[in-house]
Amino acid sequence: MKITHHIYSEKAGEKRDALTPKAKQVQAQGSEQISSQSQPLAQIQAQNMAVFPLPLFVLPGGVQRLRIFEQRYLAMVTESMAAESSGSGFVIARYDKAFDFNVPDWGTKVQIVDFHHGEDGLLVIDVRASHLVSLDRFEVRGDGLLMARCRYRDHWPSQTPSARRGELGQALSELFVQHPPLAQLYPQPEFNRLDWVCARFLEILPLSLNEKEKFILPNSFPQAKSFLDTFILGQDKIN
């Protein structure tokens, strides 16, 4: 099966900037995994957050690896890590020139869980998606960083893990074996939890971002499960 997992970078050819001094200070503290907040998600109040336009589809629980070099996004990372104890982070939103500010009215809030420098010296961060957000009140900061008001947005109800791994869970586990870089992002995969499995498949399947977007609605889980049953299990072989 062809998947669309990549390590995403900013636009090629842009100037590579060094980490800001504040980011270096944060880095010196080590790259320990940052735990998420215990506050119930539905009670999270609106926040003004940085928005990172990317050609990505990320659902709650998803992990992405990003390469950062442009100054405004290095500043975004620095500020996000410095404020992590308060539950801050940033938003990944689908890049689309058809919209004002090149993003739609929704995105996915993520938090940095690990970071390091690649062999080329660029900053590489791993981010985990917390929840979906609605976006409005866009503005561009002086350094060019896009900001927006972010409000919690419901997604699928969490499913109870099954005692046995289902067919989709087994198919995803086999895919992880075939793609070690993808598996490395999930040291504790939840193959027995159907909503987690469906979300990971939707993130990596070679579908257009517009096609995937219909599965962000809170009541879209049955449709997602039905679609994946046909798309994945309807094939004679996963390869």
mmCIF file of N, CA and C in Angstrom, residues 101-168:
data_model
loop_
_atom_site.group_PDB
_atom_site.id
_atom_site.type_symbol
_atom_site.label_atom_id
_atom_site.label_comp_id
_atom_site.label_asym_id
_atom_site.label_seq_id
_atom_site.Cartn_x
_atom_site.Cartn_y
_atom_site.Cartn_z
ATOM 1 N N PHE A 101 -5.615 34.151 3.911
ATOM 2 C CA PHE A 101 -4.500 33.722 4.766
ATOM 3 C C PHE A 101 -4.031 32.300 4.440
ATOM 4 N N ASN A 102 -4.538 31.734 3.335
ATOM 5 C CA ASN A 102 -4.076 30.434 2.824
ATOM 6 C C ASN A 102 -4.395 29.244 3.721
ATOM 7 N N VAL A 103 -5.354 29.394 4.624
ATOM 8 C CA VAL A 103 -5.779 28.276 5.473
ATOM 9 C C VAL A 103 -7.295 28.336 5.646
ATOM 10 N N PRO A 104 -7.951 27.166 5.895
ATOM 11 C CA PRO A 104 -9.398 27.153 6.138
ATOM 12 C C PRO A 104 -9.708 27.620 7.557
ATOM 13 N N ASP A 105 -10.967 27.449 7.969
ATOM 14 C CA ASP A 105 -11.384 27.932 9.288
ATOM 15 C C ASP A 105 -11.243 26.872 10.375
ATOM 16 N N TRP A 106 -10.392 25.894 10.149
ATOM 17 C CA TRP A 106 -10.136 24.875 11.169
ATOM 18 C C TRP A 106 -8.691 24.402 11.061
ATOM 19 N N GLY A 107 -8.221 23.777 12.106
ATOM 20 C CA GLY A 107 -6.873 23.230 12.117
ATOM 21 C C GLY A 107 -6.744 22.224 13.245
ATOM 22 N N THR A 108 -5.528 21.820 13.511
ATOM 23 C CA THR A 108 -5.250 20.839 14.556
ATOM 24 C C THR A 108 -4.203 21.392 15.502
ATOM 25 N N LYS A 109 -4.563 21.480 16.778
ATOM 26 C CA LYS A 109 -3.586 21.945 17.758
ATOM 27 C C LYS A 109 -2.591 20.827 18.045
ATOM 28 N N VAL A 110 -1.295 21.171 18.026
ATOM 29 C CA VAL A 110 -0.244 20.195 18.292
ATOM 30 C C VAL A 110 0.674 20.715 19.387
ATOM 31 N N GLN A 111 1.349 19.772 20.016
ATOM 32 C CA GLN A 111 2.364 20.109 21.005
ATOM 33 C C GLN A 111 3.653 19.370 20.666
ATOM 34 N N ILE A 112 4.768 20.006 20.941
ATOM 35 C CA ILE A 112 6.077 19.430 20.649
ATOM 36 C C ILE A 112 6.390 18.363 21.700
ATOM 37 N N VAL A 113 6.711 17.158 21.238
ATOM 38 C CA VAL A 113 7.024 16.067 22.159
ATOM 39 C C VAL A 113 8.489 15.648 22.084
ATOM 40 N N ASP A 114 9.198 16.074 21.050
ATOM 41 C CA ASP A 114 10.622 15.747 20.937
ATOM 42 C C ASP A 114 11.243 16.657 19.885
ATOM 43 N N PHE A 115 12.550 16.843 19.975
ATOM 44 C CA PHE A 115 13.247 17.621 18.954
ATOM 45 C C PHE A 115 14.721 17.274 18.939
ATOM 46 N N HIS A 116 15.346 17.485 17.798
ATOM 47 C CA HIS A 116 16.780 17.262 17.646
ATOM 48 C C HIS A 116 17.233 17.998 16.390
ATOM 49 N N HIS A 117 18.519 17.998 16.157
ATOM 50 C CA HIS A 117 19.056 18.567 14.925
ATOM 51 C C HIS A 117 19.408 17.434 13.958
ATOM 52 N N GLY A 118 19.004 17.593 12.705
ATOM 53 C CA GLY A 118 19.335 16.608 11.693
ATOM 54 C C GLY A 118 20.791 16.698 11.290
ATOM 55 N N GLU A 119 21.203 15.778 10.426
ATOM 56 C CA GLU A 119 22.590 15.770 9.964
ATOM 57 C C GLU A 119 22.964 17.051 9.229
ATOM 58 N N ASP A 120 21.962 17.712 8.643
ATOM 59 C CA ASP A 120 22.220 18.974 7.940
ATOM 60 C C ASP A 120 22.164 20.180 8.864
ATOM 61 N N GLY A 121 21.968 19.939 10.165
ATOM 62 C CA GLY A 121 21.942 21.029 11.133
ATOM 63 C C GLY A 121 20.588 21.663 11.348
ATOM 64 N N LEU A 122 19.590 21.256 10.561
ATOM 65 C CA LEU A 122 18.266 21.835 10.709
ATOM 66 C C LEU A 122 17.555 21.275 11.934
ATOM 67 N N LEU A 123 16.704 22.098 12.511
ATOM 68 C CA LEU A 123 15.909 21.674 13.650
ATOM 69 C C LEU A 123 14.805 20.732 13.175
ATOM 70 N N VAL A 124 14.675 19.589 13.828
ATOM 71 C CA VAL A 124 13.630 18.614 13.537
ATOM 72 C C VAL A 124 12.787 18.455 14.787
ATOM 73 N N ILE A 125 11.466 18.616 14.665
ATOM 74 C CA ILE A 125 10.587 18.475 15.818
ATOM 75 C C ILE A 125 9.535 17.411 15.541
ATOM 76 N N ASP A 126 9.170 16.680 16.585
ATOM 77 C CA ASP A 126 8.035 15.765 16.539
ATOM 78 C C ASP A 126 6.888 16.419 17.294
ATOM 79 N N VAL A 127 5.734 16.477 16.669
ATOM 80 C CA VAL A 127 4.573 17.083 17.312
ATOM 81 C C VAL A 127 3.433 16.072 17.376
ATOM 82 N N ARG A 128 2.679 16.107 18.475
ATOM 83 C CA ARG A 128 1.527 15.241 18.640
ATOM 84 C C ARG A 128 0.257 16.094 18.656
ATOM 85 N N ALA A 129 -0.743 15.653 17.897
ATOM 86 C CA ALA A 129 -1.999 16.389 17.812
ATOM 87 C C ALA A 129 -2.835 16.174 19.066
ATOM 88 N N SER A 130 -3.302 17.261 19.622
ATOM 89 C CA SER A 130 -4.145 17.215 20.820
ATOM 90 C C SER A 130 -5.621 17.167 20.454
ATOM 91 N N HIS A 131 -6.080 18.160 19.685
ATOM 92 C CA HIS A 131 -7.491 18.229 19.303
ATOM 93 C C HIS A 131 -7.660 19.175 18.127
ATOM 94 N N LEU A 132 -8.812 19.117 17.508
ATOM 95 C CA LEU A 132 -9.142 20.031 16.422
ATOM 96 C C LEU A 132 -9.562 21.375 17.000
ATOM 97 N N VAL A 133 -9.371 22.414 16.208
ATOM 98 C CA VAL A 133 -9.773 23.760 16.631
ATOM 99 C C VAL A 133 -10.448 24.483 15.471
ATOM 100 N N SER A 134 -11.345 25.398 15.806
ATOM 101 C CA SER A 134 -11.908 26.335 14.838
ATOM 102 C C SER A 134 -11.048 27.593 14.864
ATOM 103 N N LEU A 135 -10.843 28.202 13.697
ATOM 104 C CA LEU A 135 -9.960 29.354 13.574
ATOM 105 C C LEU A 135 -10.727 30.571 13.087
ATOM 106 N N ASP A 136 -10.453 31.721 13.694
ATOM 107 C CA ASP A 136 -10.975 32.992 13.208
ATOM 108 C C ASP A 136 -10.071 34.114 13.715
ATOM 109 N N ARG A 137 -10.439 35.345 13.404
ATOM 110 C CA ARG A 137 -9.669 36.530 13.817
ATOM 111 C C ARG A 137 -8.183 36.392 13.441
ATOM 112 N N PHE A 138 -7.947 36.104 12.171
ATOM 113 C CA PHE A 138 -6.585 35.947 11.681
ATOM 114 C C PHE A 138 -5.858 37.283 11.649
ATOM 115 N N GLU A 139 -4.567 37.230 11.904
ATOM 116 C CA GLU A 139 -3.705 38.393 11.738
ATOM 117 C C GLU A 139 -2.279 37.905 11.517
ATOM 118 N N VAL A 140 -1.497 38.714 10.808
ATOM 119 C CA VAL A 140 -0.108 38.368 10.542
ATOM 120 C C VAL A 140 0.779 39.233 11.427
ATOM 121 N N ARG A 141 1.602 38.580 12.219
ATOM 122 C CA ARG A 141 2.474 39.275 13.145
ATOM 123 C C ARG A 141 3.590 40.003 12.393
ATOM 124 N N GLY A 142 4.287 40.856 13.076
ATOM 125 C CA GLY A 142 5.354 41.632 12.440
ATOM 126 C C GLY A 142 6.432 40.788 11.798
ATOM 127 N N ASP A 143 6.705 39.604 12.367
ATOM 128 C CA ASP A 143 7.738 38.737 11.808
ATOM 129 C C ASP A 143 7.201 37.822 10.718
ATOM 130 N N GLY A 144 5.908 38.019 10.334
ATOM 131 C CA GLY A 144 5.319 37.217 9.271
ATOM 132 C C GLY A 144 4.600 35.970 9.742
ATOM 133 N N LEU A 145 4.573 35.725 11.064
ATOM 134 C CA LEU A 145 3.914 34.533 11.594
ATOM 135 C C LEU A 145 2.406 34.750 11.642
ATOM 136 N N LEU A 146 1.658 33.791 11.095
ATOM 137 C CA LEU A 146 0.193 33.876 11.096
ATOM 138 C C LEU A 146 -0.342 33.494 12.467
ATOM 139 N N MET A 147 -1.230 34.307 13.004
ATOM 140 C CA MET A 147 -1.863 34.063 14.295
ATOM 141 C C MET A 147 -3.374 33.989 14.090
ATOM 142 N N ALA A 148 -4.063 33.285 14.997
ATOM 143 C CA ALA A 148 -5.518 33.200 14.924
ATOM 144 C C ALA A 148 -6.087 32.852 16.297
ATOM 145 N N ARG A 149 -7.358 33.212 16.491
ATOM 146 C CA ARG A 149 -8.053 32.746 17.687
ATOM 147 C C ARG A 149 -8.456 31.292 17.455
ATOM 148 N N CYS A 150 -8.179 30.443 18.447
ATOM 149 C CA CYS A 150 -8.435 29.007 18.317
ATOM 150 C C CYS A 150 -9.406 28.563 19.399
ATOM 151 N N ARG A 151 -10.446 27.882 18.965
ATOM 152 C CA ARG A 151 -11.445 27.365 19.902
ATOM 153 C C ARG A 151 -11.620 25.868 19.692
ATOM 154 N N TYR A 152 -11.774 25.151 20.792
ATOM 155 C CA TYR A 152 -11.902 23.693 20.749
ATOM 156 C C TYR A 152 -13.024 23.264 19.808
ATOM 157 N N ARG A 153 -12.745 22.221 19.037
ATOM 158 C CA ARG A 153 -13.715 21.704 18.076
ATOM 159 C C ARG A 153 -13.850 20.194 18.293
ATOM 160 N N ASP A 154 -15.077 19.734 18.448
ATOM 161 C CA ASP A 154 -15.330 18.313 18.679
ATOM 162 C C ASP A 154 -14.909 17.468 17.488
ATOM 163 N N HIS A 155 -14.449 16.264 17.799
ATOM 164 C CA HIS A 155 -14.200 15.271 16.767
ATOM 165 C C HIS A 155 -14.909 13.991 17.189
ATOM 166 N N TRP A 156 -14.436 12.823 16.764
ATOM 167 C CA TRP A 156 -15.107 11.572 17.062
ATOM 168 C C TRP A 156 -15.107 11.268 18.557
ATOM 169 N N PRO A 157 -16.150 10.621 19.045
ATOM 170 C CA PRO A 157 -16.118 10.115 20.426
ATOM 171 C C PRO A 157 -15.044 9.037 20.549
ATOM 172 N N SER A 158 -14.359 9.009 21.678
ATOM 173 C CA SER A 158 -13.316 8.012 21.886
ATOM 174 C C SER A 158 -13.926 6.618 22.010
ATOM 175 N N GLN A 159 -13.319 5.648 21.336
ATOM 176 C CA GLN A 159 -13.796 4.270 21.364
ATOM 177 C C GLN A 159 -13.068 3.471 22.445
ATOM 178 N N THR A 160 -13.768 2.551 23.070
ATOM 179 C CA THR A 160 -13.151 1.682 24.072
ATOM 180 C C THR A 160 -12.258 0.652 23.379
ATOM 181 N N PRO A 161 -11.023 0.474 23.845
ATOM 182 C CA PRO A 161 -10.148 -0.529 23.223
ATOM 183 C C PRO A 161 -10.766 -1.924 23.282
ATOM 184 N N SER A 162 -10.609 -2.676 22.208
ATOM 185 C CA SER A 162 -11.137 -4.040 22.147
ATOM 186 C C SER A 162 -10.141 -5.018 22.763
ATOM 187 N N ALA A 163 -10.654 -6.126 23.222
ATOM 188 C CA ALA A 163 -9.786 -7.151 23.792
ATOM 189 C C ALA A 163 -8.885 -7.763 22.727
ATOM 190 N N ARG A 164 -9.398 -7.830 21.503
ATOM 191 C CA ARG A 164 -8.628 -8.387 20.399
ATOM 192 C C ARG A 164 -8.493 -7.338 19.293
ATOM 193 N N ARG A 165 -7.374 -7.417 18.606
ATOM 194 C CA ARG A 165 -7.110 -6.494 17.503
ATOM 195 C C ARG A 165 -8.010 -6.836 16.320
ATOM 196 N N GLY A 166 -8.730 -5.837 15.805
ATOM 197 C CA GLY A 166 -9.597 -6.067 14.656
ATOM 198 C C GLY A 166 -8.810 -6.123 13.358
ATOM 199 N N GLU A 167 -9.541 -6.301 12.253
ATOM 200 C CA GLU A 167 -8.877 -6.432 10.958
ATOM 201 C C GLU A 167 -8.149 -5.147 10.555
ATOM 202 N N LEU A 168 -8.777 -4.001 10.805
ATOM 203 C CA LEU A 168 -8.109 -2.746 10.465
ATOM 204 C C LEU A 168 -6.882 -2.524 11.340
#
